[in-house]
Coordinates of N, CA and C in Angstrom, one line a residue:
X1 N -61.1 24.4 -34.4 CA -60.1 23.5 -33.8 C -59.2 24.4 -33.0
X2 N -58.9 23.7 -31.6 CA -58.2 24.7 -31.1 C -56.3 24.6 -31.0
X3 N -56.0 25.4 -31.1 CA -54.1 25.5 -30.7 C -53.8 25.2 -30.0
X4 N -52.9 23.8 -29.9 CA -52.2 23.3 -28.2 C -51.3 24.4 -28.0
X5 N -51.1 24.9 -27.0 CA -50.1 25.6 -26.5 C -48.8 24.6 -26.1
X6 N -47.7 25.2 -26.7 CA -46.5 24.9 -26.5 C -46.0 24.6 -24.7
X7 N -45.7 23.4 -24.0 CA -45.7 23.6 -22.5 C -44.3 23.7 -22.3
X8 N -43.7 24.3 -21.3 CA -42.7 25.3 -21.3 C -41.5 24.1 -21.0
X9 N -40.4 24.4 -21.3 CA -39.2 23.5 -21.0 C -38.7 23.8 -19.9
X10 N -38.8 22.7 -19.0 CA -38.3 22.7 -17.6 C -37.2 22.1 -17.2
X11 N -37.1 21.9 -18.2 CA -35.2 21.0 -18.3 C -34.2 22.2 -18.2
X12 N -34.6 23.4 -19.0 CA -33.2 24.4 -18.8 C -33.5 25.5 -17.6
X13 N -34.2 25.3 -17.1 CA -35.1 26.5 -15.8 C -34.2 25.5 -15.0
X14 N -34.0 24.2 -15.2 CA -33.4 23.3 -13.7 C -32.1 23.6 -14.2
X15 N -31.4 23.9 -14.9 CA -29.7 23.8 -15.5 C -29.2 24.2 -14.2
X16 N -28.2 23.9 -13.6 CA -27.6 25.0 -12.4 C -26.6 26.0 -12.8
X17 N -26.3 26.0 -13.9 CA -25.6 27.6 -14.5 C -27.0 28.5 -14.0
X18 N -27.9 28.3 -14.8 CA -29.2 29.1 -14.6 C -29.7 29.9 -12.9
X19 N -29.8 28.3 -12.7 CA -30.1 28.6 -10.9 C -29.7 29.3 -9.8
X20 N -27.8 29.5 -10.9 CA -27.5 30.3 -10.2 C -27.3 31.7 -10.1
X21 N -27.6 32.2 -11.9 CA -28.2 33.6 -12.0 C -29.0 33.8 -11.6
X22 N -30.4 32.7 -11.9 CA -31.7 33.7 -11.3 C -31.5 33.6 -9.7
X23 N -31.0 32.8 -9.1 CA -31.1 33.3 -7.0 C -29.6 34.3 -6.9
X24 N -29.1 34.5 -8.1 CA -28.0 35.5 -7.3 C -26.9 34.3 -6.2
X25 N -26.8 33.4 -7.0 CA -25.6 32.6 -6.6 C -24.5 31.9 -7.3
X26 N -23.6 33.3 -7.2 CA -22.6 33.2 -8.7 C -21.6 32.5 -8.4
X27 N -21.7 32.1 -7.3 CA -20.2 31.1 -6.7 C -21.2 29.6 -6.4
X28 N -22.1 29.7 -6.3 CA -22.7 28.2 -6.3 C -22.5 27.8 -5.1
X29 N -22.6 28.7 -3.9 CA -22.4 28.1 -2.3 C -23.8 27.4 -1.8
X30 N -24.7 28.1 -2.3 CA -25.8 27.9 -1.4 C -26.6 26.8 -2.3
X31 N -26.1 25.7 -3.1 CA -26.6 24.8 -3.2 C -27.4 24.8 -4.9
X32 N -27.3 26.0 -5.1 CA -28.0 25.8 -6.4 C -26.9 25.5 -7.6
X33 N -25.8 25.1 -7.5 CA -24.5 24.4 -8.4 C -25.1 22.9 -8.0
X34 N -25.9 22.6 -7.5 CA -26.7 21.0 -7.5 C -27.4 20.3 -8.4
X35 N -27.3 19.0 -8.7 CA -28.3 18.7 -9.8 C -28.8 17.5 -8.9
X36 N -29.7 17.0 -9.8 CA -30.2 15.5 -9.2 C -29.0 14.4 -9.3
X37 N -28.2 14.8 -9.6 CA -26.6 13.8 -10.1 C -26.1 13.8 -8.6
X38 N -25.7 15.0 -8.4 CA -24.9 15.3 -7.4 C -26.0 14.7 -6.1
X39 N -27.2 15.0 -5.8 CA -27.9 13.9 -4.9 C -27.2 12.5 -4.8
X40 N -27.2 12.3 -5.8 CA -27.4 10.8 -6.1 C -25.9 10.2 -5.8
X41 N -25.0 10.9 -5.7 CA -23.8 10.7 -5.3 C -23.2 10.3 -4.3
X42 N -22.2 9.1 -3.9 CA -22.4 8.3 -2.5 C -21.0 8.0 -2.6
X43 N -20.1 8.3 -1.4 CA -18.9 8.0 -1.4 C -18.9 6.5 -1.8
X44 N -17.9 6.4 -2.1 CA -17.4 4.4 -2.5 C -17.0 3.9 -1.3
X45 N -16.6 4.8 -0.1 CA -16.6 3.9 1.0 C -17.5 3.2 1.8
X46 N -19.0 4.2 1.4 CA -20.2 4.0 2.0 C -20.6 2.3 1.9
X47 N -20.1 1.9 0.5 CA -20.6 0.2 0.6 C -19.6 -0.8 1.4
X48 N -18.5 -0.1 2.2 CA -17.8 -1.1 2.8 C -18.6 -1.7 4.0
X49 N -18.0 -3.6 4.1 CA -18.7 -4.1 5.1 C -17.6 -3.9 6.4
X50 N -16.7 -3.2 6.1 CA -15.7 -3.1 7.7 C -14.5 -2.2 7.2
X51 N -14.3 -1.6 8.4 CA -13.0 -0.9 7.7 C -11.7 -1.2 9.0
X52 N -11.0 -1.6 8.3 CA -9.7 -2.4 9.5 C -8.3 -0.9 9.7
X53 N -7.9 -0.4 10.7 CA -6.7 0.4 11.0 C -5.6 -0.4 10.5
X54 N -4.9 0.6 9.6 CA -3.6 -0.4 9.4 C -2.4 0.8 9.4
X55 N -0.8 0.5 8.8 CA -0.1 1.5 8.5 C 0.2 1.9 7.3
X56 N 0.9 2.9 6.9 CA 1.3 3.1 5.7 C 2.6 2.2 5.4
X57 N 2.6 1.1 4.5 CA 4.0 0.6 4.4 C 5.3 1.6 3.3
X58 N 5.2 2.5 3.5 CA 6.1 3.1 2.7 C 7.2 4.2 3.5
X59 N 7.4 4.4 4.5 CA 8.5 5.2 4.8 C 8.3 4.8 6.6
X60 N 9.0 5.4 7.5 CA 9.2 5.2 8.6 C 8.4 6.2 9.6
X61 N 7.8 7.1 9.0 CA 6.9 7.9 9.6 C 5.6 7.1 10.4
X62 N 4.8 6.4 9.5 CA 3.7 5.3 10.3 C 2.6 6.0 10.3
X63 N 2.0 6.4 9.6 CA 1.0 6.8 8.7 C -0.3 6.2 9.0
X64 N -1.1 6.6 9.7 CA -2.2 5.5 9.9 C -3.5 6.2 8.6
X65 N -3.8 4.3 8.5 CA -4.7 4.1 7.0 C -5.9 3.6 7.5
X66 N -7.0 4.0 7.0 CA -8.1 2.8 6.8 C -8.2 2.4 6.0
X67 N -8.6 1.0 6.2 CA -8.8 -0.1 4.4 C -10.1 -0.3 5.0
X68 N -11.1 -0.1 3.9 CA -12.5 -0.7 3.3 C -12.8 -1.7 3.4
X69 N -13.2 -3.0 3.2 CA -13.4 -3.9 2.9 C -14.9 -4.5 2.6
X70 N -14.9 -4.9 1.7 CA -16.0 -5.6 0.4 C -15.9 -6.6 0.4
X71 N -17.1 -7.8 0.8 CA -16.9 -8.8 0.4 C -15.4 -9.5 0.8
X72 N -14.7 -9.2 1.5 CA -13.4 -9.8 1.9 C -12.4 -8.9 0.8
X73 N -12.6 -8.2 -0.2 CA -11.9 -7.6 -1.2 C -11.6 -5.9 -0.6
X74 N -10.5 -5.4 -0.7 CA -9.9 -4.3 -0.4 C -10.8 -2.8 -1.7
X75 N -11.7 -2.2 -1.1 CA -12.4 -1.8 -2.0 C -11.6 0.0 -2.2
X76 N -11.1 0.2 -0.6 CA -10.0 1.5 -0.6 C -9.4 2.1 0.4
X77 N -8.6 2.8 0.6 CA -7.5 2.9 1.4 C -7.1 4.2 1.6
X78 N -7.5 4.7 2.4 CA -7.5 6.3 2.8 C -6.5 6.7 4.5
X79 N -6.2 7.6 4.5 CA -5.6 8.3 5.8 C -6.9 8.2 6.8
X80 N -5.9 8.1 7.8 CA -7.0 7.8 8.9 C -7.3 9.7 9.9
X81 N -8.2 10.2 9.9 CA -7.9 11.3 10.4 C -8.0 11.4 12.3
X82 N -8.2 10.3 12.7 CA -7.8 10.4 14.2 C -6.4 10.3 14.6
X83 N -5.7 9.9 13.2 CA -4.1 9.9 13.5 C -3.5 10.8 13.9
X84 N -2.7 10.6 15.0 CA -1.9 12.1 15.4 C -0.8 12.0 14.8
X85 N -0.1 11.4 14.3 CA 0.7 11.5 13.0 C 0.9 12.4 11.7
X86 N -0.2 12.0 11.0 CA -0.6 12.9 10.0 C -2.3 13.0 9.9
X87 N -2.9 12.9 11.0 CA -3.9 13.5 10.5 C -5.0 13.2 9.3
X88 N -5.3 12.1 8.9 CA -5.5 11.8 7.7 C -5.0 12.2 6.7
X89 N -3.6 12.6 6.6 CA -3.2 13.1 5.2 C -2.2 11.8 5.2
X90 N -2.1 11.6 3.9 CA -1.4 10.7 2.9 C -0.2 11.3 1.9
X91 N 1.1 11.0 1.8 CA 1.9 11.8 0.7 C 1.0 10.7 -0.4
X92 N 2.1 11.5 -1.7 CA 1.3 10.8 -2.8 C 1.4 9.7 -3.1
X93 N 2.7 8.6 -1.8 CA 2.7 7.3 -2.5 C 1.7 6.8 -1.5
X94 N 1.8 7.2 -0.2 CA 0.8 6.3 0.7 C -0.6 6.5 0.3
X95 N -0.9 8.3 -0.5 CA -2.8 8.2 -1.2 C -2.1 7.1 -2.5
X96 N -1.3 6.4 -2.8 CA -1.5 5.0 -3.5 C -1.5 4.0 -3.1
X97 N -1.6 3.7 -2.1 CA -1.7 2.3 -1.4 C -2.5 1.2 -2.1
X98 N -3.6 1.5 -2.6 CA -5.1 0.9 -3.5 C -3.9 0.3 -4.2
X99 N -3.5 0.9 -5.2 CA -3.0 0.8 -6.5 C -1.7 -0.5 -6.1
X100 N -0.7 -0.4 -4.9 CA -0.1 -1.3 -4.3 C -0.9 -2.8 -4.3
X101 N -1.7 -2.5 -3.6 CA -2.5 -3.4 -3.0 C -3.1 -4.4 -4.3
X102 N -3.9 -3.7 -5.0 CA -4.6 -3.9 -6.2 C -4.3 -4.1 -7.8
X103 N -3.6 -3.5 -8.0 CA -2.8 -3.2 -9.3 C -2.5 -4.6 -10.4
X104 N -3.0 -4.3 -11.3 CA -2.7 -5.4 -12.3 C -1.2 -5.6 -12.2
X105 N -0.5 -4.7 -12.3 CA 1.3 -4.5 -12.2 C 1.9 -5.8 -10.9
X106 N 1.2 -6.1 -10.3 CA 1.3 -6.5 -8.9 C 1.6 -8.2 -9.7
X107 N 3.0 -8.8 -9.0 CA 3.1 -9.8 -9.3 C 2.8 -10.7 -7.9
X108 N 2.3 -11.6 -8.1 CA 1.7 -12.6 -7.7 C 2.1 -14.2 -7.2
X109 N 3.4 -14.0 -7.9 CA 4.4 -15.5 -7.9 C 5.6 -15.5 -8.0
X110 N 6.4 -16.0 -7.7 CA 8.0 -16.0 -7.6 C 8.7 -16.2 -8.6
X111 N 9.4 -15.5 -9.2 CA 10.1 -15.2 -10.6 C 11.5 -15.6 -9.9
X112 N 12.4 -16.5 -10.5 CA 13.8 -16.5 -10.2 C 14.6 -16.2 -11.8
X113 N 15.7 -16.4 -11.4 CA 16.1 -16.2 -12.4 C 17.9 -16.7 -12.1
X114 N 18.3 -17.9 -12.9 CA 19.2 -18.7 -12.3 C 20.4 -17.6 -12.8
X115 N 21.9 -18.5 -12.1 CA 23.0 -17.6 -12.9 C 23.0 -18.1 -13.9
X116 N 23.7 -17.0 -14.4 CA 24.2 -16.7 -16.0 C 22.5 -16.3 -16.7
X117 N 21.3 -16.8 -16.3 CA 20.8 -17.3 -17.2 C 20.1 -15.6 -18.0
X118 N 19.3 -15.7 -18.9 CA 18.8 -13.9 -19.2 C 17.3 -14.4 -19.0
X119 N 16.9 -15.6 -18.4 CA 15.2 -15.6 -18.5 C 15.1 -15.4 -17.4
X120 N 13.9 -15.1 -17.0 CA 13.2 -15.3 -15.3 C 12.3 -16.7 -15.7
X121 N 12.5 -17.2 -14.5 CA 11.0 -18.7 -14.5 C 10.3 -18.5 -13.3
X122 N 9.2 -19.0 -13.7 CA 8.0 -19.1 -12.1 C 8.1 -20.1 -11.6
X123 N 8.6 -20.4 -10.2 CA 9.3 -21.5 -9.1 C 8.1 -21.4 -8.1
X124 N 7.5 -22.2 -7.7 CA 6.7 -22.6 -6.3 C 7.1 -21.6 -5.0
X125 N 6.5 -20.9 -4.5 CA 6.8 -20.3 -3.2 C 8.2 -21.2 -2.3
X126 N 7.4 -22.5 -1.7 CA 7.6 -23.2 -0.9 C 9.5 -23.8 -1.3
X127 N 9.3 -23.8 -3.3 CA 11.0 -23.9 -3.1 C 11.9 -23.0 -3.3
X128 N 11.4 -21.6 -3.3 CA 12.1 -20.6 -3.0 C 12.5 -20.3 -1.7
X129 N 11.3 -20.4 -0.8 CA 12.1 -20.2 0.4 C 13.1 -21.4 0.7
X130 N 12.8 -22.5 0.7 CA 14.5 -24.0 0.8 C 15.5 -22.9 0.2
X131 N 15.3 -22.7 -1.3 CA 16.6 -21.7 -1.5 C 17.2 -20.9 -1.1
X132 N 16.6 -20.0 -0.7 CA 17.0 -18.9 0.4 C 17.5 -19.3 1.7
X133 N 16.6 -20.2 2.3 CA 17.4 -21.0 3.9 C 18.6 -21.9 3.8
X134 N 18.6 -22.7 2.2 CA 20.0 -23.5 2.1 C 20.9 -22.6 2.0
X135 N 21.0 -21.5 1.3 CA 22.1 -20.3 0.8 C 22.0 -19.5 2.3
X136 N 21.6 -19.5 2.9 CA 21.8 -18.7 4.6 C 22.7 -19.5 4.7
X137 N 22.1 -20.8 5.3 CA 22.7 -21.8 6.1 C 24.0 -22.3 5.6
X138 N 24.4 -22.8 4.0 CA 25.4 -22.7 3.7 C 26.8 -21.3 4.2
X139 N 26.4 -20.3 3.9 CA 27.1 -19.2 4.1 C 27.6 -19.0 5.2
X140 N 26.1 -19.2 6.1 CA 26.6 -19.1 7.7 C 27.9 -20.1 7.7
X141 N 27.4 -21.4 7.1 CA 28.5 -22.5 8.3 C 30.1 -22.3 7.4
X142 N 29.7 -21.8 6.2 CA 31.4 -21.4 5.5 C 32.3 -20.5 6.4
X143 N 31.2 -19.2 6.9 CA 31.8 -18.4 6.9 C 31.9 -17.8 8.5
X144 N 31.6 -19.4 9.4 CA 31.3 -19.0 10.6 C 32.5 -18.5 11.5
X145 N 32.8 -17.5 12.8 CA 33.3 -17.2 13.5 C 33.2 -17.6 14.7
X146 N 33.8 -18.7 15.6 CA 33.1 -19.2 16.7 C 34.1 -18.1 18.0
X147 N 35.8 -18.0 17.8 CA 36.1 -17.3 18.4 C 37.6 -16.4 17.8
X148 N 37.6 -15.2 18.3 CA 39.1 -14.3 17.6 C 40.4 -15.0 17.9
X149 N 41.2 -14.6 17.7 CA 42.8 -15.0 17.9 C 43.1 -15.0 19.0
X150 N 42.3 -14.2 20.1 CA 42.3 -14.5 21.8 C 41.5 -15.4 22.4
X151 N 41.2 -16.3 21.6 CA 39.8 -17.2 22.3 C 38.9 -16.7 23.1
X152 N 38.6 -15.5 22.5 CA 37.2 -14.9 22.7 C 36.3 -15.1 22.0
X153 N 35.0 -15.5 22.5 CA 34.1 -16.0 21.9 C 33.4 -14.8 20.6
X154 N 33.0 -15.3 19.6 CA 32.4 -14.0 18.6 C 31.1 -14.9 18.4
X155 N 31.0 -16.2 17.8 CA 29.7 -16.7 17.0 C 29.2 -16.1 16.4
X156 N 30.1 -15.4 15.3 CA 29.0 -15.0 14.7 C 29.6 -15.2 13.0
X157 N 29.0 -14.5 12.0 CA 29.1 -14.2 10.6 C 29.7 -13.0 10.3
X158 N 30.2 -12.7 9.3 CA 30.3 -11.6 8.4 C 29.9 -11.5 7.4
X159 N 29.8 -12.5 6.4 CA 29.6 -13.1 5.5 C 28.2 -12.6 5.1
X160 N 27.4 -12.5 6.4 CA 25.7 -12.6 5.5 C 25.6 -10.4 5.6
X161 N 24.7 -9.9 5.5 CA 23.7 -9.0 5.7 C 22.9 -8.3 5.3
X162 N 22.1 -7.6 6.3 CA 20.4 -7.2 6.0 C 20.2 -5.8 5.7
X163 N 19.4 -5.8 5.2 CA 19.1 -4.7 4.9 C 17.7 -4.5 4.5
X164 N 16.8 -3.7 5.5 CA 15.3 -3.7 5.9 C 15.0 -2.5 4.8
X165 N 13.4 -2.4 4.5 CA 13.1 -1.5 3.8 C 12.1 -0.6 5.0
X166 N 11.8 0.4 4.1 CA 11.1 1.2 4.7 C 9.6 0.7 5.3
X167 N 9.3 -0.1 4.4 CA 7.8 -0.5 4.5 C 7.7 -1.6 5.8
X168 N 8.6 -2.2 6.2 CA 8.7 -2.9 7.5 C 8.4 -1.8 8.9
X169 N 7.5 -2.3 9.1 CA 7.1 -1.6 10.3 C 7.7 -1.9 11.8
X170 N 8.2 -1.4 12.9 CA 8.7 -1.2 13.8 C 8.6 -3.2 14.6
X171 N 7.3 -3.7 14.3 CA 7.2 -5.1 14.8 C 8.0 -6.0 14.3
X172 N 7.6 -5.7 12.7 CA 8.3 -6.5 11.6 C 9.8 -6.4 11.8
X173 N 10.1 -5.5 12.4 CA 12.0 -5.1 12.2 C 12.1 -5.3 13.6
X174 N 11.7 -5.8 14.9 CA 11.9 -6.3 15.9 C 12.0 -7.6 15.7
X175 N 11.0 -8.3 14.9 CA 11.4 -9.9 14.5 C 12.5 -9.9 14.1
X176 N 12.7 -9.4 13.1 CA 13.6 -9.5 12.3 C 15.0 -9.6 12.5
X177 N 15.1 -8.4 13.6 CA 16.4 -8.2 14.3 C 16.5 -9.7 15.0
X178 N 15.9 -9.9 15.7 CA 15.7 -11.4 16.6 C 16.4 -12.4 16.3
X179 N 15.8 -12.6 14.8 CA 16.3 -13.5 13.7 C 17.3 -13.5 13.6
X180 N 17.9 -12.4 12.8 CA 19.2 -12.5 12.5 C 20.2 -12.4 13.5
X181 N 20.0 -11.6 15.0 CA 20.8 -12.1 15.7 C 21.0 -13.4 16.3
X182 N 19.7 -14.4 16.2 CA 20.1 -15.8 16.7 C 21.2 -16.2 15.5
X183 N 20.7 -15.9 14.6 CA 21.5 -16.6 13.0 C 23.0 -16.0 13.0
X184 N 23.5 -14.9 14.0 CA 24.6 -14.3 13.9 C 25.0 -13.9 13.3
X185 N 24.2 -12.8 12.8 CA 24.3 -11.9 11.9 C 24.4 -10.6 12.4
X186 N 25.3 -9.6 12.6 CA 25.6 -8.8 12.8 C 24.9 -7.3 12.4
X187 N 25.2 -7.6 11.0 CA 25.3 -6.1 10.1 C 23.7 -5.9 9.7
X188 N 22.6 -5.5 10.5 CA 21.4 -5.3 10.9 C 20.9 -4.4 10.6
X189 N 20.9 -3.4 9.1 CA 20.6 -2.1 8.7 C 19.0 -1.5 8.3
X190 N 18.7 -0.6 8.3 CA 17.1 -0.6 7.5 C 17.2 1.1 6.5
X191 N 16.7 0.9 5.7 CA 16.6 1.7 4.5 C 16.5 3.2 4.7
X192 N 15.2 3.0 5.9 CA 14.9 3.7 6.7 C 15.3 5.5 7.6
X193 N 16.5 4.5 7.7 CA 17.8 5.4 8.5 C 18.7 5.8 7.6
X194 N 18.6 5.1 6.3 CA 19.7 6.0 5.3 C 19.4 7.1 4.2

């Protein structure tokens, strides 16, 4: 009867610790720190069906991003590196954007919360904003200024003012301004500048 011979283990000859004693590649440049894993490895952007230019909404710098997109869903959000801005680099809130965007944390619906009261309640979009436009409009017409003690014309408010965040981008704070100067509103500030 004859002896099978034992056939050799080819599982630890492939290890890449190994691969890289026996070729004399102790830093793992020349490819043998590879396994069939690392083949098999595919950026997460590669499944996107479009990727749209957008900005960073977080400071006034203007940050250009690319967003992924999947299936209509935001799959990830990176620096864009043709940006002459920064270059595809992101600080560490803009490499969060995903998490902005995505985030379980992320509320969804309008929370008010009346006076005096200690709850918050979920109110309809559509009659939050009435509340906000009746409390403009009230304020404005309380607290309107049509002209000074020289019958010089003013039209305007003191009563209301703005104050823009950083994440408003240069267009958005051009509306904006528009707005509130038709509304005569004066005091026209952004986060941005302070």
């Amino acid at each position: 009867m004859k002896q099978r011979q034992a056939e050799p283990d080819h599982t630890n000859m492939e290890w890449p610790v190994l691969k890289q004693f026996r070729e004399r590649d102790l830093l793992g440049l020349n490819g043998t720190a590879a396994s069939p894993r690392t083949h098999e490895l595919r950026a997460r952007t590669s499944k996107a069906d479009r990727v749209v230019g957008s900005v960073c909404p977080y400071c006034a710098v203007g940050c250009a991003q690319l967003v992924y997109v999947k299936d209509e869903k935001i799959i990830d959000i990176e620096g864009d590196p043709a940006s002459p801005i920064s270059h595809g680099c992101l600080c560490p809130k803009g490499a969060a954007t995903f998490q902005l965007v995505s985030g379980s944390h992320r509320v969804h619906h309008v929370l008010y919360r009346a006076p005096y009261s200690k709850r918050w309640e979920t109110i309809p979009l559509e009659q939050a904003l009435d509340m906000v436009a009746d409390r403009v409009k009230t304020t404005r017409d309380e607290n309107w200024q049509d002209k000074d003690e020289d019958g010089h014309p003013l039209r305007r408010t003191m009563a209301i003012a703005h104050l823009g965040g950083a994440t408003l981008d240069n267009e958005e704070n051009y509306l904006i301004k528009k707005l509130l100067t038709s509304l005569g509103i004066l005091q026209v500030e952004n986060q941005a500048r302070i």
